[in-house]
Short mmCIF file of C-alpha atoms in Angstrom, two decimals:
data_model
loop_
_atom_site.label_atom_id
_atom_site.label_comp_id
_atom_site.label_asym_id
_atom_site.label_seq_id
_atom_site.Cartn_x
_atom_site.Cartn_y
_atom_site.Cartn_z
CA MET A 1 52.98 -35.99 -77.81
CA LYS A 2 50.37 -36.15 -80.50
CA ARG A 3 49.27 -39.35 -79.08
CA ALA A 4 48.98 -37.57 -75.36
CA ILE A 5 46.52 -35.10 -77.01
CA ILE A 6 44.64 -37.87 -78.47
CA LEU A 7 44.03 -39.67 -75.61
CA ALA A 8 43.30 -36.75 -73.45
CA SER A 9 40.77 -35.56 -76.18
CA ALA A 10 39.30 -39.16 -76.10
CA ALA A 11 39.07 -38.93 -72.15
CA MET A 12 36.89 -35.60 -72.34
CA LEU A 13 34.67 -36.84 -74.79
CA ALA A 14 33.81 -39.97 -72.31
CA VAL A 15 32.71 -38.03 -69.71
CA PRO A 16 28.85 -38.13 -69.28
CA ALA A 17 26.68 -35.31 -69.87
CA GLN A 18 25.40 -34.16 -66.14
CA ALA A 19 21.92 -35.79 -65.86
CA MET A 20 18.88 -33.77 -66.16
CA THR A 21 17.57 -32.62 -62.68
CA VAL A 22 14.04 -33.59 -61.80
CA LEU A 23 12.03 -31.78 -58.71
CA THR A 24 8.81 -33.46 -57.53
CA SER A 25 6.81 -31.01 -55.19
CA ILE A 26 5.66 -34.11 -52.67
CA LYS A 27 6.89 -37.63 -52.07
CA PRO A 28 4.40 -39.50 -53.36
CA ILE A 29 5.04 -38.39 -56.33
CA GLN A 30 8.56 -38.23 -55.98
CA LEU A 31 8.09 -42.42 -55.56
CA LEU A 32 6.36 -42.80 -59.12
CA VAL A 33 8.92 -40.33 -60.61
CA THR A 34 11.63 -42.57 -59.22
CA GLU A 35 10.51 -45.53 -60.96
CA LEU A 36 10.70 -43.96 -64.38
CA THR A 37 13.94 -42.49 -64.24
CA GLN A 38 15.71 -45.30 -62.54
CA GLY A 39 19.08 -45.57 -64.54
CA VAL A 40 19.55 -42.43 -65.44
CA SER A 41 19.02 -40.00 -62.09
CA THR A 42 16.98 -39.83 -59.20
CA PRO A 43 14.27 -37.03 -58.83
CA ASP A 44 14.99 -34.85 -55.70
CA VAL A 45 11.35 -33.52 -53.75
CA LEU A 46 10.49 -30.35 -52.76
CA LEU A 47 8.27 -30.61 -49.29
CA PRO A 48 9.87 -32.51 -46.45
CA SER A 49 8.47 -36.12 -45.64
CA ASN A 50 7.15 -35.21 -42.57
CA ALA A 51 5.21 -31.93 -44.16
CA SER A 52 1.38 -31.42 -45.47
CA PRO A 53 1.37 -29.59 -48.52
CA HIS A 54 -2.10 -28.71 -47.15
CA ASP A 55 -0.31 -26.10 -44.86
CA TYR A 56 3.40 -25.76 -46.30
CA ALA A 57 5.17 -22.50 -46.73
CA LEU A 58 8.05 -21.89 -49.08
CA ARG A 59 11.26 -21.10 -47.82
CA PRO A 60 13.93 -19.06 -50.20
CA SER A 61 16.07 -22.43 -50.60
CA ASP A 62 12.65 -24.07 -52.05
CA VAL A 63 12.42 -20.96 -54.40
CA LYS A 64 15.95 -21.77 -55.58
CA LYS A 65 15.41 -25.19 -56.03
CA VAL A 66 12.57 -24.75 -58.41
CA ALA A 67 14.32 -21.94 -60.35
CA SER A 68 17.17 -24.37 -61.07
CA ALA A 69 15.50 -27.65 -61.71
CA ASP A 70 15.50 -28.65 -65.54
CA LEU A 71 11.95 -30.34 -65.08
CA VAL A 72 9.19 -29.26 -61.92
CA ILE A 73 6.69 -32.09 -61.73
CA TRP A 74 3.67 -31.14 -59.57
CA TYR A 75 -0.07 -31.93 -59.01
CA GLY A 76 -1.25 -28.33 -59.22
CA HIS A 77 -3.30 -25.44 -57.73
CA ASP A 78 -5.60 -27.41 -55.46
CA LEU A 79 -3.14 -29.55 -53.88
CA GLU A 80 0.06 -27.12 -53.74
CA PRO A 81 -1.27 -23.62 -54.20
CA PHE A 82 2.53 -22.65 -52.77
CA LEU A 83 3.78 -23.48 -55.60
CA GLU A 84 1.87 -21.62 -58.26
CA LYS A 85 3.66 -18.06 -58.32
CA VAL A 86 6.90 -20.12 -58.60
CA THR A 87 5.99 -22.34 -61.15
CA GLU A 88 4.43 -19.68 -63.23
CA GLY A 89 8.09 -18.10 -63.37
CA LYS A 90 9.79 -21.25 -65.45
CA ASP A 91 9.45 -22.15 -68.88
CA LYS A 92 6.14 -24.46 -69.30
CA GLU A 93 8.28 -26.86 -71.32
CA GLN A 94 10.13 -27.22 -67.83
CA THR A 95 7.04 -28.21 -65.82
CA LEU A 96 4.53 -31.02 -65.72
CA THR A 97 1.27 -30.16 -64.11
CA ILE A 98 -0.46 -33.24 -63.34
CA SER A 99 -4.38 -31.99 -63.07
CA GLU A 100 -3.91 -30.53 -66.55
CA ILE A 101 -2.77 -34.04 -68.06
CA PRO A 102 -5.86 -34.61 -70.75
CA ASN A 103 -8.86 -36.68 -69.48
CA LEU A 104 -7.04 -37.81 -66.36
CA ALA A 105 -9.53 -40.27 -64.72
CA LEU A 106 -9.82 -38.13 -61.61
CA ARG A 107 -12.46 -38.79 -58.56
CA LYS A 108 -14.97 -36.11 -58.47
CA PHE A 109 -15.70 -34.73 -54.83
CA ASP A 110 -19.08 -34.44 -53.48
CA SER A 111 -20.34 -30.81 -52.98
CA GLU A 112 -19.45 -31.06 -49.12
CA HIS A 113 -15.85 -31.20 -49.88
CA SER A 114 -15.33 -29.01 -53.36
CA HIS A 115 -16.97 -25.91 -52.00
CA ASP A 116 -14.80 -22.75 -50.30
CA HIS A 117 -14.29 -22.74 -47.11
CA ASP A 118 -12.08 -20.66 -44.67
CA GLY A 119 -10.40 -18.99 -47.88
CA HIS A 120 -9.34 -21.99 -49.21
CA HIS A 121 -10.62 -24.06 -52.36
CA HIS A 122 -9.58 -27.58 -52.70
CA GLY A 123 -11.47 -27.94 -56.45
CA THR A 124 -13.98 -30.56 -57.78
CA HIS A 125 -11.74 -33.39 -57.85
CA ASP A 126 -9.82 -35.78 -55.64
CA PRO A 127 -5.98 -34.52 -56.03
CA HIS A 128 -4.17 -37.98 -54.41
CA PHE A 129 -4.26 -39.81 -57.63
CA TRP A 130 -1.54 -41.70 -56.67
CA LEU A 131 -3.77 -44.01 -54.73
CA GLY A 132 -5.60 -45.03 -57.78
CA VAL A 133 -4.13 -47.61 -60.59
CA LYS A 134 -6.00 -45.83 -63.67
CA PRO A 135 -4.89 -42.38 -62.86
CA VAL A 136 -1.45 -43.42 -62.32
CA LYS A 137 -1.04 -45.10 -65.65
CA GLN A 138 -1.93 -41.90 -67.34
CA VAL A 139 0.37 -39.98 -65.07
CA ALA A 140 2.98 -42.26 -65.76
CA SER A 141 2.75 -42.09 -69.26
CA ALA A 142 2.88 -38.57 -69.15
CA VAL A 143 5.99 -38.14 -67.18
CA ALA A 144 7.78 -40.82 -69.55
CA ASN A 145 6.79 -38.51 -72.24
CA LYS A 146 7.86 -35.35 -70.61
CA LEU A 147 11.19 -36.92 -69.70
CA ILE A 148 11.81 -38.22 -73.36
CA GLU A 149 10.95 -34.99 -74.87
CA LEU A 150 13.47 -33.19 -72.40
CA ASP A 151 15.84 -35.77 -72.56
CA PRO A 152 16.06 -37.73 -75.93
CA SER A 153 19.33 -39.16 -75.26
CA ASN A 154 17.74 -41.55 -72.74
CA SER A 155 14.60 -42.33 -74.36
CA THR A 156 15.10 -46.17 -74.51
CA VAL A 157 15.53 -46.32 -70.77
CA TYR A 158 12.45 -44.06 -69.93
CA GLN A 159 10.40 -46.34 -72.32
CA ALA A 160 11.83 -49.67 -70.98
CA ASN A 161 10.94 -47.96 -67.19
CA LEU A 162 7.54 -47.01 -68.15
CA ALA A 163 6.92 -50.67 -69.61
CA LYS A 164 8.35 -52.39 -66.39
CA PHE A 165 6.24 -50.18 -63.98
CA GLU A 166 3.06 -50.79 -66.09
CA VAL A 167 3.66 -54.40 -65.24
CA GLN A 168 4.41 -54.31 -61.89
CA LEU A 169 1.66 -52.10 -60.72
CA ASP A 170 -0.85 -54.30 -62.16
CA ALA A 171 0.65 -57.32 -60.35
CA THR A 172 0.77 -55.15 -57.10
CA ASN A 173 -2.75 -54.33 -58.06
CA ASN A 174 -3.84 -58.05 -58.30
CA GLU A 175 -1.80 -58.77 -54.99
CA ILE A 176 -3.55 -56.26 -52.78
CA SER A 177 -7.13 -57.10 -54.37
CA GLN A 178 -6.71 -60.53 -53.10
CA ARG A 179 -5.39 -59.30 -49.82
CA LEU A 180 -8.22 -57.03 -49.14
CA SER A 181 -10.98 -59.09 -50.09
CA ALA A 182 -11.02 -60.51 -46.77
CA VAL A 183 -11.85 -57.14 -45.16
CA LYS A 184 -13.45 -55.30 -47.64
CA ASP A 185 -16.99 -55.59 -45.56
CA LYS A 186 -15.51 -53.82 -42.37
CA GLY A 187 -16.37 -50.87 -42.13
CA TYR A 188 -13.98 -47.63 -40.58
CA TYR A 189 -13.44 -44.18 -40.23
CA VAL A 190 -10.19 -41.89 -41.46
CA PHE A 191 -9.15 -38.84 -40.64
CA HIS A 192 -9.43 -37.05 -43.80
CA ASP A 193 -11.42 -37.62 -47.38
CA ALA A 194 -7.90 -38.73 -49.18
CA TYR A 195 -8.35 -42.62 -49.90
CA GLY A 196 -11.11 -42.57 -52.12
CA TYR A 197 -8.97 -44.09 -55.07
CA PHE A 198 -7.59 -46.83 -53.16
CA GLU A 199 -11.05 -47.60 -51.70
CA LYS A 200 -13.19 -47.75 -55.00
CA GLN A 201 -10.14 -49.79 -56.38
CA TYR A 202 -10.24 -52.36 -53.44
CA GLN A 203 -14.23 -51.86 -52.72
CA LEU A 204 -13.68 -51.14 -49.55
CA ASN A 205 -15.95 -49.73 -46.64
CA ASN A 206 -15.26 -46.33 -45.53
CA ILE A 207 -18.19 -44.92 -43.45
CA GLY A 208 -16.87 -41.65 -42.96
CA HIS A 209 -14.31 -39.02 -42.20
CA PHE A 210 -13.55 -36.50 -39.45
CA THR A 211 -12.90 -33.73 -42.25
CA VAL A 212 -12.90 -33.21 -45.52
CA SER A 213 -9.49 -31.31 -45.38
CA PRO A 214 -6.60 -31.30 -42.93
CA GLU A 215 -7.32 -27.73 -42.25
CA ARG A 216 -10.87 -27.78 -41.50
CA LYS A 217 -11.89 -28.38 -38.22
CA PRO A 218 -14.43 -30.78 -37.69
CA GLY A 219 -17.76 -29.83 -36.61
CA ALA A 220 -19.83 -30.67 -33.18
CA LYS A 221 -22.71 -32.48 -35.34
CA THR A 222 -20.33 -34.63 -37.49
CA LEU A 223 -18.43 -35.64 -33.86
CA ILE A 224 -21.50 -36.54 -32.02
CA HIS A 225 -22.23 -38.80 -35.32
CA ILE A 226 -18.81 -40.29 -35.26
CA ARG A 227 -19.35 -41.16 -31.52
CA ASN A 228 -22.67 -42.74 -31.90
CA ALA A 229 -21.32 -44.63 -34.73
CA LEU A 230 -18.58 -46.33 -32.53
CA ARG A 231 -21.12 -47.47 -29.66
CA SER A 232 -22.99 -48.88 -32.78
CA GLY A 233 -20.81 -51.88 -33.57
CA GLU A 234 -20.58 -51.18 -36.67
CA VAL A 235 -17.14 -49.48 -37.00
CA ALA A 236 -13.76 -51.83 -36.96
CA CYS A 237 -11.28 -49.23 -37.02
CA VAL A 238 -10.60 -45.50 -37.09
CA PHE A 239 -7.62 -44.33 -38.78
CA SER A 240 -5.54 -41.27 -38.01
CA GLU A 241 -2.44 -39.70 -40.29
CA PRO A 242 1.37 -39.45 -38.98
CA GLN A 243 0.91 -35.65 -40.51
CA PHE A 244 -1.97 -34.99 -38.09
CA THR A 245 -2.53 -35.98 -34.33
CA PRO A 246 -5.48 -33.94 -33.65
CA ALA A 247 -6.99 -34.50 -30.07
CA VAL A 248 -10.29 -34.39 -31.38
CA VAL A 249 -9.60 -37.82 -32.68
CA GLU A 250 -8.72 -39.31 -29.41
CA SER A 251 -11.40 -37.41 -27.47
CA VAL A 252 -13.83 -39.16 -29.60
CA MET A 253 -12.33 -42.29 -29.07
CA ARG A 254 -12.12 -42.09 -25.33
CA GLY A 255 -13.87 -45.05 -23.86
CA SER A 256 -14.29 -46.97 -27.21
CA ASP A 257 -12.81 -50.29 -27.85
CA VAL A 258 -12.56 -49.69 -31.45
CA ALA A 259 -9.24 -51.00 -33.11
CA THR A 260 -7.54 -47.85 -34.54
CA GLY A 261 -4.60 -47.60 -37.02
CA THR A 262 -2.79 -45.29 -39.19
CA LEU A 263 -2.59 -44.28 -42.72
CA ASP A 264 0.23 -42.88 -44.33
CA PRO A 265 -1.03 -41.11 -47.58
CA LEU A 266 2.13 -39.22 -48.16
CA GLY A 267 4.78 -42.37 -47.43
CA THR A 268 6.31 -40.31 -45.00
CA GLY A 269 8.71 -43.43 -43.55
CA ILE A 270 9.40 -45.05 -47.14
CA ASP A 271 12.99 -44.47 -47.99
CA VAL A 272 13.32 -43.14 -51.84
CA LYS A 273 14.71 -45.84 -54.17
CA VAL A 274 13.49 -48.09 -56.96
CA GLY A 275 10.65 -50.28 -55.99
CA SER A 276 9.71 -47.80 -53.40
CA TYR A 277 6.63 -47.03 -54.74
CA PHE A 278 5.08 -50.58 -54.77
CA THR A 279 6.43 -50.34 -50.96
CA PHE A 280 4.37 -47.70 -50.46
CA LEU A 281 0.96 -49.33 -51.85
CA ASN A 282 1.96 -52.60 -50.28
CA GLU A 283 2.09 -50.78 -46.72
CA MET A 284 -1.11 -49.02 -47.31
CA ALA A 285 -2.44 -52.22 -47.80
CA GLY A 286 -1.13 -53.36 -44.71
CA SER A 287 -2.31 -50.64 -42.69
CA PHE A 288 -5.80 -51.04 -43.94
CA GLU A 289 -5.32 -55.38 -43.55
CA GLN A 290 -4.05 -54.71 -39.69
CA CYS A 291 -6.74 -52.67 -38.50
CA LEU A 292 -9.83 -54.17 -39.81
CA SER A 293 -9.06 -57.53 -39.14
CA ALA A 294 -8.22 -56.89 -35.54
CA LYS A 295 -11.70 -58.20 -34.46
#
């Protein structure tokens, strides 16, 4: 009988502790965090993959998710204003606001983008940090430190994951640099101004964008300028986005033989698993490479 009690006690002690629940706001952040939590847990995501943070409205189930998570990771007010109030209700130790990371290497918007319009303010800096090598390294380090702070029993795993991530990021960056070197002089238009980190990293030739932010419709002057540019022969490609399919892009392209492509800044079609963040970067590079080399 004593032996049975001892065995039962040992079995109870062997039951692993429940993994820390990590909730990310959008998919690109989820992809990044997945690389750092591998071997411990898989982070959840708040927004559906086909939704945009620019115009998302929280559901009651979303509020519950935020409240129950051990750690919430989001960019901040300028990208996900809908999350501001619900994150304020959490313990600060349980929230990582990426935009508040000290000395984060964010790209500064020009005055056209950063001012208030239609009741929205998009801040002075580009929130799409996940497309830039330097800010991604800084964010990865901050996430790993936060994970270690809240879950010290897995600190060696998080540290190893961070080291592996940095090595793989450098290797992927070198590969993409080689792939895009042949098309870096080809001019193109994007739907909205979301790719600055990626474009600067690989010296791509962005001629312009239809709109600074998806909820802001392009003006007639902008559309006339783009239409004239398409006739000039200096444009190799016009990129749209899967989250937004405005008729205005199609109308401007009508009658033009300029190639069209799709850029997905949110990684909509990518499965969430270890390595998916690098799949995301490679798919982004492939979209540029394919469309810009069409002619």
